[in-house]
Short mmCIF file of C-alpha atoms and ligand atoms in Angstrom, two decimals:
data_model
loop_
_atom_site.label_atom_id
_atom_site.label_comp_id
_atom_site.label_asym_id
_atom_site.label_seq_id
_atom_site.Cartn_x
_atom_site.Cartn_y
_atom_site.Cartn_z
CA MET V 1 152.09 -135.32 -27.86
CA SER V 2 151.24 -135.28 -31.66
CA GLN V 3 151.25 -133.05 -34.24
CA ILE V 4 148.43 -130.49 -34.58
CA ILE V 5 146.87 -131.15 -38.54
CA ASP V 6 146.56 -127.80 -39.60
CA GLY V 7 142.85 -128.23 -41.83
CA LYS V 8 142.86 -124.06 -41.76
CA ALA V 9 146.32 -124.04 -43.34
CA VAL V 10 145.63 -126.60 -46.07
CA SER V 11 142.21 -125.34 -46.77
CA ALA V 12 143.75 -121.60 -47.42
CA LYS V 13 146.24 -123.61 -49.94
CA VAL V 14 144.40 -125.96 -51.76
CA ARG V 15 141.65 -122.88 -52.47
CA GLU V 16 144.74 -120.39 -53.27
CA GLY V 17 145.22 -122.83 -55.71
CA LEU V 18 141.64 -123.01 -57.05
CA LYS V 19 141.69 -119.13 -57.39
CA GLY V 20 144.14 -119.49 -60.74
CA LYS V 21 141.87 -122.08 -62.16
CA ALA V 22 138.82 -120.05 -61.59
CA ALA V 23 140.47 -116.86 -63.19
CA GLU V 24 141.50 -119.20 -66.30
CA LEU V 25 137.46 -120.23 -66.74
CA THR V 26 136.32 -116.97 -65.91
CA ALA V 27 138.51 -115.55 -68.88
CA LYS V 28 137.10 -118.59 -71.21
CA GLY V 29 133.49 -117.48 -70.28
CA VAL V 30 132.83 -119.97 -67.68
CA LYS V 31 132.95 -118.38 -64.85
CA PRO V 32 132.66 -121.08 -62.21
CA GLY V 33 128.82 -120.09 -60.40
CA LEU V 34 127.94 -122.04 -57.03
CA ALA V 35 124.01 -121.96 -55.70
CA VAL V 36 123.60 -122.57 -52.52
CA VAL V 37 119.75 -122.63 -51.10
CA LEU V 38 118.98 -122.73 -47.21
CA ALA V 39 115.60 -123.56 -45.76
CA GLY V 40 114.65 -122.79 -42.26
CA ASP V 41 116.49 -120.81 -39.92
CA ASP V 42 118.85 -123.53 -37.89
CA PRO V 43 121.84 -121.04 -36.57
CA ALA V 44 124.23 -123.95 -37.80
CA SER V 45 123.50 -124.16 -41.27
CA ALA V 46 123.10 -120.49 -41.50
CA VAL V 47 127.26 -120.62 -40.19
CA TYR V 48 128.12 -123.02 -42.72
CA VAL V 49 126.03 -121.53 -45.66
CA ARG V 50 127.82 -118.69 -44.71
CA ASN V 51 131.10 -119.83 -45.02
CA LYS V 52 130.62 -121.68 -48.58
CA GLU V 53 129.33 -118.30 -49.65
CA LYS V 54 132.27 -116.27 -48.64
CA ALA V 55 134.64 -118.86 -49.71
CA ALA V 56 133.25 -118.41 -53.08
CA ASN V 57 133.23 -114.98 -53.20
CA GLU V 58 136.84 -114.91 -52.59
CA LEU V 59 137.82 -117.50 -55.51
CA GLY V 60 135.71 -114.76 -57.94
CA PHE V 61 133.43 -117.21 -58.30
CA TYR V 62 129.61 -116.68 -59.16
CA SER V 63 127.86 -117.33 -55.80
CA LYS V 64 123.97 -117.25 -55.64
CA MET V 65 122.12 -117.97 -52.13
CA ILE V 66 118.74 -119.05 -51.90
CA LYS V 67 116.85 -118.45 -48.41
CA LEU V 68 113.84 -119.67 -48.14
CA PRO V 69 111.39 -119.72 -45.19
CA SER V 70 111.03 -122.93 -43.03
CA ASP V 71 107.82 -123.58 -43.94
CA VAL V 72 108.60 -124.04 -47.73
CA SER V 73 106.12 -126.40 -49.24
CA GLU V 74 108.48 -129.16 -51.03
CA GLU V 75 106.91 -128.32 -54.87
CA GLU V 76 108.48 -124.31 -54.34
CA LEU V 77 111.86 -126.24 -53.18
CA LEU V 78 112.03 -128.74 -55.65
CA ASN V 79 110.43 -126.08 -57.91
CA ILE V 80 113.86 -124.01 -57.49
CA VAL V 81 116.33 -126.69 -57.92
CA ARG V 82 114.84 -126.79 -61.46
CA GLU V 83 115.40 -123.54 -62.44
CA LEU V 84 118.84 -124.12 -60.87
CA ASN V 85 119.16 -126.89 -62.84
CA ASN V 86 118.47 -125.28 -66.03
CA ASP V 87 120.62 -121.89 -64.91
CA ASP V 88 123.85 -121.68 -67.37
CA ALA V 89 125.79 -119.76 -64.70
CA ILE V 90 125.11 -122.08 -62.29
CA HIS V 91 127.41 -125.04 -62.08
CA GLY V 92 127.48 -126.42 -58.57
CA ILE V 93 123.73 -127.24 -56.54
CA LEU V 94 123.94 -127.50 -52.81
CA VAL V 95 120.73 -127.81 -50.92
CA GLN V 96 121.51 -127.36 -47.70
CA LEU V 97 121.17 -130.40 -44.66
CA PRO V 98 119.15 -131.23 -42.91
CA LEU V 99 116.01 -129.98 -44.29
CA PRO V 100 113.05 -128.70 -41.94
CA LYS V 101 110.95 -131.39 -40.91
CA GLY V 102 108.10 -132.02 -43.88
CA LEU V 103 110.54 -132.00 -46.74
CA ASP V 104 111.94 -135.16 -48.15
CA GLU V 105 115.60 -134.90 -48.37
CA LYS V 106 115.63 -137.87 -50.91
CA LYS V 107 113.57 -136.35 -53.07
CA VAL V 108 115.25 -132.90 -53.27
CA ILE V 109 118.42 -134.55 -53.91
CA ALA V 110 117.13 -136.91 -56.68
CA GLU V 111 116.13 -133.65 -58.45
CA ILE V 112 119.44 -132.15 -58.37
CA SER V 113 120.75 -132.69 -61.72
CA PRO V 114 124.43 -134.92 -61.31
CA GLU V 115 126.08 -132.68 -62.92
CA LYS V 116 125.54 -130.09 -60.75
CA ASP V 117 125.52 -132.23 -57.47
CA VAL V 118 128.69 -130.84 -55.93
CA ASP V 119 128.16 -132.32 -52.71
CA ALA V 120 127.87 -136.11 -53.98
CA PHE V 121 125.25 -137.19 -52.99
CA HIS V 122 123.34 -137.90 -55.33
CA VAL V 123 122.45 -141.82 -56.24
CA GLN V 124 124.39 -141.59 -59.14
CA ASN V 125 127.47 -140.05 -57.76
CA VAL V 126 127.30 -142.33 -55.01
CA GLY V 127 127.15 -145.16 -57.42
CA LYS V 128 130.34 -143.75 -59.32
CA ILE V 129 132.01 -143.55 -55.77
CA MET V 130 131.25 -147.23 -55.19
CA LEU V 131 132.69 -147.81 -58.23
CA GLY V 132 135.84 -145.65 -58.18
CA GLU V 133 135.01 -144.17 -61.02
CA TYR V 134 133.54 -140.40 -59.88
CA ASP V 135 133.27 -136.86 -60.86
CA PHE V 136 132.48 -135.29 -57.88
CA LEU V 137 134.17 -136.48 -54.49
CA PRO V 138 131.79 -136.13 -51.11
CA CYS V 139 133.30 -133.17 -49.61
CA THR V 140 134.43 -133.95 -46.28
CA PRO V 141 135.60 -137.41 -46.99
CA ALA V 142 137.62 -136.07 -50.04
CA GLY V 143 138.72 -133.26 -47.90
CA VAL V 144 140.07 -136.36 -45.00
CA MET V 145 141.57 -137.93 -47.44
CA GLU V 146 143.63 -134.33 -49.12
CA LEU V 147 144.89 -134.01 -44.81
CA LEU V 148 146.10 -137.41 -45.05
CA LYS V 149 147.73 -137.24 -48.51
CA GLU V 150 149.64 -132.94 -47.62
CA TYR V 151 151.07 -134.36 -43.80
CA GLY V 152 152.45 -137.57 -45.84
CA ILE V 153 150.35 -140.09 -43.78
CA GLN V 154 150.12 -143.60 -45.93
CA THR V 155 147.20 -145.39 -46.21
CA ARG V 156 147.92 -148.77 -47.70
CA GLY V 157 147.96 -151.51 -45.83
CA LYS V 158 146.91 -149.88 -42.86
CA ASN V 159 143.92 -150.45 -40.28
CA ALA V 160 141.41 -147.54 -40.86
CA VAL V 161 138.56 -147.64 -38.56
CA ALA V 162 135.67 -144.62 -39.44
CA ILE V 163 133.13 -144.23 -36.39
CA GLY V 164 130.31 -143.51 -37.92
CA ARG V 165 127.43 -144.56 -40.81
CA SER V 166 126.35 -141.91 -42.25
CA ASN V 167 125.60 -141.34 -46.23
CA ILE V 168 127.60 -138.07 -46.02
CA VAL V 169 130.39 -139.12 -43.86
CA GLY V 170 131.03 -142.88 -42.74
CA LYS V 171 130.10 -144.64 -45.10
CA PRO V 172 131.86 -142.64 -48.27
CA MET V 173 134.63 -142.14 -45.75
CA ALA V 174 135.90 -145.79 -45.64
CA MET V 175 135.13 -146.41 -49.78
CA LEU V 176 137.89 -143.82 -50.26
CA LEU V 177 140.21 -145.38 -47.53
CA MET V 178 139.40 -148.69 -48.95
CA HIS V 179 140.29 -147.08 -52.76
CA ALA V 180 143.66 -146.40 -51.25
CA ASP V 181 144.59 -149.21 -50.24
CA ALA V 182 143.41 -149.32 -46.39
CA THR V 183 141.94 -152.22 -44.58
CA VAL V 184 138.67 -150.20 -43.31
CA THR V 185 136.10 -151.37 -40.38
CA ILE V 186 132.94 -149.27 -39.84
CA CYS V 187 131.55 -148.75 -36.40
CA HIS V 188 128.50 -147.40 -35.48
CA SER V 189 126.12 -147.41 -32.37
CA LYS V 190 125.14 -151.10 -32.36
CA THR V 191 128.82 -151.83 -32.49
CA GLU V 192 130.00 -154.36 -29.86
CA ASN V 193 133.02 -153.98 -27.99
CA LEU V 194 133.93 -150.73 -30.13
CA ALA V 195 136.86 -149.91 -27.46
CA ASP V 196 138.63 -153.01 -28.82
CA ILE V 197 138.08 -152.22 -32.21
CA THR V 198 139.53 -148.54 -31.87
CA ARG V 199 142.22 -149.52 -30.36
CA ARG V 200 143.65 -151.72 -33.24
CA ALA V 201 143.24 -148.54 -35.50
CA ASP V 202 146.22 -146.88 -37.30
CA ILE V 203 143.74 -144.30 -38.63
CA LEU V 204 140.88 -143.35 -36.78
CA ILE V 205 137.79 -141.25 -38.07
CA ALA V 206 135.51 -140.33 -35.74
CA ALA V 207 131.92 -139.00 -37.38
CA ILE V 208 129.73 -139.83 -34.44
CA GLY V 209 127.78 -136.50 -33.20
CA LYS V 210 129.05 -136.97 -29.60
CA ALA V 211 130.87 -134.44 -27.68
CA LYS V 212 134.55 -135.89 -26.84
CA PHE V 213 133.56 -139.47 -27.11
CA ILE V 214 136.65 -140.79 -28.06
CA THR V 215 138.99 -141.06 -25.15
CA GLY V 216 142.86 -141.62 -24.88
CA ASP V 217 142.05 -145.25 -23.85
CA MET V 218 140.30 -146.14 -26.98
CA VAL V 219 143.75 -145.24 -29.14
CA LYS V 220 146.59 -146.96 -29.93
CA GLU V 221 150.02 -145.25 -29.61
CA GLY V 222 150.95 -143.51 -32.55
CA ALA V 223 147.72 -143.59 -34.03
CA VAL V 224 145.89 -141.03 -36.30
CA VAL V 225 143.27 -139.21 -35.31
CA ILE V 226 140.56 -137.30 -37.41
CA ASP V 227 138.15 -135.78 -35.91
CA VAL V 228 134.77 -134.67 -38.20
CA GLY V 229 132.82 -133.84 -34.91
CA MET V 230 131.00 -130.76 -34.58
CA ASN V 231 129.50 -130.32 -31.24
CA ARG V 232 129.14 -128.29 -28.49
CA ASP V 233 130.49 -129.10 -25.00
CA GLU V 234 129.05 -128.44 -21.20
CA ASN V 235 130.23 -124.85 -21.85
CA ASN V 236 129.03 -123.84 -25.33
CA LYS V 237 132.01 -124.13 -27.20
CA LEU V 238 132.95 -125.75 -29.96
CA CYS V 239 134.16 -128.97 -29.95
CA GLY V 240 134.67 -132.52 -31.98
CA ASP V 241 133.84 -136.23 -31.32
CA VAL V 242 137.73 -136.71 -29.68
CA ASP V 243 138.55 -135.73 -26.58
CA PHE V 244 141.61 -133.74 -27.99
CA ASP V 245 143.35 -133.81 -24.42
CA SER V 246 143.47 -137.17 -23.58
CA VAL V 247 144.28 -138.25 -27.22
CA SER V 248 146.85 -135.77 -28.00
CA GLU V 249 148.68 -137.64 -25.57
CA LYS V 250 148.88 -140.96 -27.49
CA ALA V 251 147.87 -140.10 -31.12
CA SER V 252 151.00 -139.48 -33.58
CA PHE V 253 148.67 -136.87 -35.65
CA ILE V 254 145.23 -135.48 -34.37
CA THR V 255 143.22 -132.85 -35.98
CA PRO V 256 141.48 -129.98 -34.03
CA VAL V 257 137.95 -128.63 -34.02
CA PRO V 258 137.69 -125.87 -35.16
CA GLY V 259 140.35 -125.35 -37.64
CA GLY V 260 141.09 -129.39 -38.73
CA VAL V 261 138.17 -131.28 -41.01
CA GLY V 262 135.62 -128.59 -41.59
CA PRO V 263 137.68 -125.97 -43.44
CA MET V 264 138.74 -129.04 -45.90
CA THR V 265 134.76 -129.57 -46.48
CA ILE V 266 134.99 -126.10 -47.57
CA ALA V 267 137.47 -126.18 -49.58
CA MET V 268 136.31 -129.30 -51.38
CA LEU V 269 132.87 -128.17 -52.35
CA MET V 270 135.10 -125.21 -54.18
CA LYS V 271 137.26 -127.63 -56.15
CA ASN V 272 134.00 -129.64 -56.98
CA THR V 273 132.69 -126.79 -57.76
CA VAL V 274 135.35 -125.45 -60.40
CA LYS V 275 135.39 -129.06 -61.40
CA SER V 276 131.81 -128.82 -62.65
CA ALA V 277 132.93 -125.72 -64.60
CA GLU V 278 135.76 -127.21 -66.07
CA ASN V 279 133.45 -130.03 -67.57
CA LYS V 280 131.09 -127.87 -69.08
CA LEU V 281 133.37 -126.37 -70.83
CA LEU V 282 134.99 -129.52 -72.02
CA LYS V 283 131.46 -130.47 -73.20
CA ARG V 284 131.05 -127.29 -74.66
CA GLY V 285 134.32 -127.67 -76.58
C1 BQF W 1 136.09 -124.66 -38.72
C2 BQF W 1 128.47 -129.68 -40.96
C3 BQF W 1 127.59 -131.30 -39.50
C4 BQF W 1 126.52 -131.09 -39.94
C5 BQF W 1 126.02 -130.66 -41.09
C6 BQF W 1 134.90 -124.53 -40.50
C7 BQF W 1 132.87 -125.83 -41.33
C8 BQF W 1 132.69 -125.90 -39.86
C9 BQF W 1 133.77 -125.77 -39.41
C10 BQF W 1 131.91 -125.56 -42.22
C11 BQF W 1 129.51 -129.10 -41.42
C12 BQF W 1 130.45 -129.12 -41.20
C13 BQF W 1 128.77 -128.51 -43.04
C14 BQF W 1 134.89 -125.27 -39.65
C15 BQF W 1 130.35 -127.45 -43.27
C16 BQF W 1 131.81 -128.19 -41.47
O1 BQF W 1 136.84 -123.75 -38.93
O2 BQF W 1 136.51 -125.62 -37.74
C17 BQF W 1 134.11 -124.84 -41.76
O3 BQF W 1 131.00 -124.57 -42.60
N1 BQF W 1 131.15 -126.74 -42.62
C18 BQF W 1 127.76 -127.82 -43.50
O4 BQF W 1 127.60 -127.58 -44.28
O5 BQF W 1 127.02 -129.52 -42.93
C19 BQF W 1 126.93 -129.33 -41.69
C20 BQF W 1 128.52 -130.61 -39.65
#
């Protein structure tokens, strides 16, 4: 039997800690401001954007929500990003991904001012993460690291296996684990003999995008299993990449879905926004 890692509780604790900082910044004339841009009508994206807006409001941020039709032109979207770059009330700019067809995510991300890039997707921030000299950490991997820390889970010298090589989760996750002295393996859709590798993991991070893909037989007894997946199962119920029932029999710690990594992603976004507002205050002196 494993201990459930309560991401909802840790997220609430992190956000509670940010409340004071946000109030302090506001008193000094820099109320943290977060802009969320949503193009199109993907229902999952609408939920994520609502979670972010709600968290920002609860922390007393200035929050600006910009909803655009799915047929918005790239030029129009780029212009909105440029306006937000120049808006002194905004410290964090987030363009919700994925973008509707026809819009180039790379181009849009490149347009976001790196100082306001609270998702840490801009090439300048990605490069800094690689060097371990970051301003902003990517929200989901940062949330995972925070959970490990909160539960006293050591990474030093441990075998950490990430499944998934996306720019948003897998790649930066591997980098953060490596900086935390883990021995890191990244697996992906072309990996051969996946289960042989996952069974050697002390810490297993699933960011695959396939419902209940990781089963108990793929997990070492006592491993820490972190589920980054957000899928719907056969009954249209929210579930992760990990088959919770069979894996929780073997793992020492496991994150549930919902209530695991997801809430931490939101908390880290808020943390980055506060950091950005702080940076601005420091620069102005
Ligand atoms: C929870 C995301 C895949 C693709 C794009 C809380 C969120 C999710 C779950 C949330 C996610 C996933 C977000 C829970 C933001 C995390 O209680 O378990 C919060 O809002 N997330 C996103 O913005 O884009 C995604 C997953």
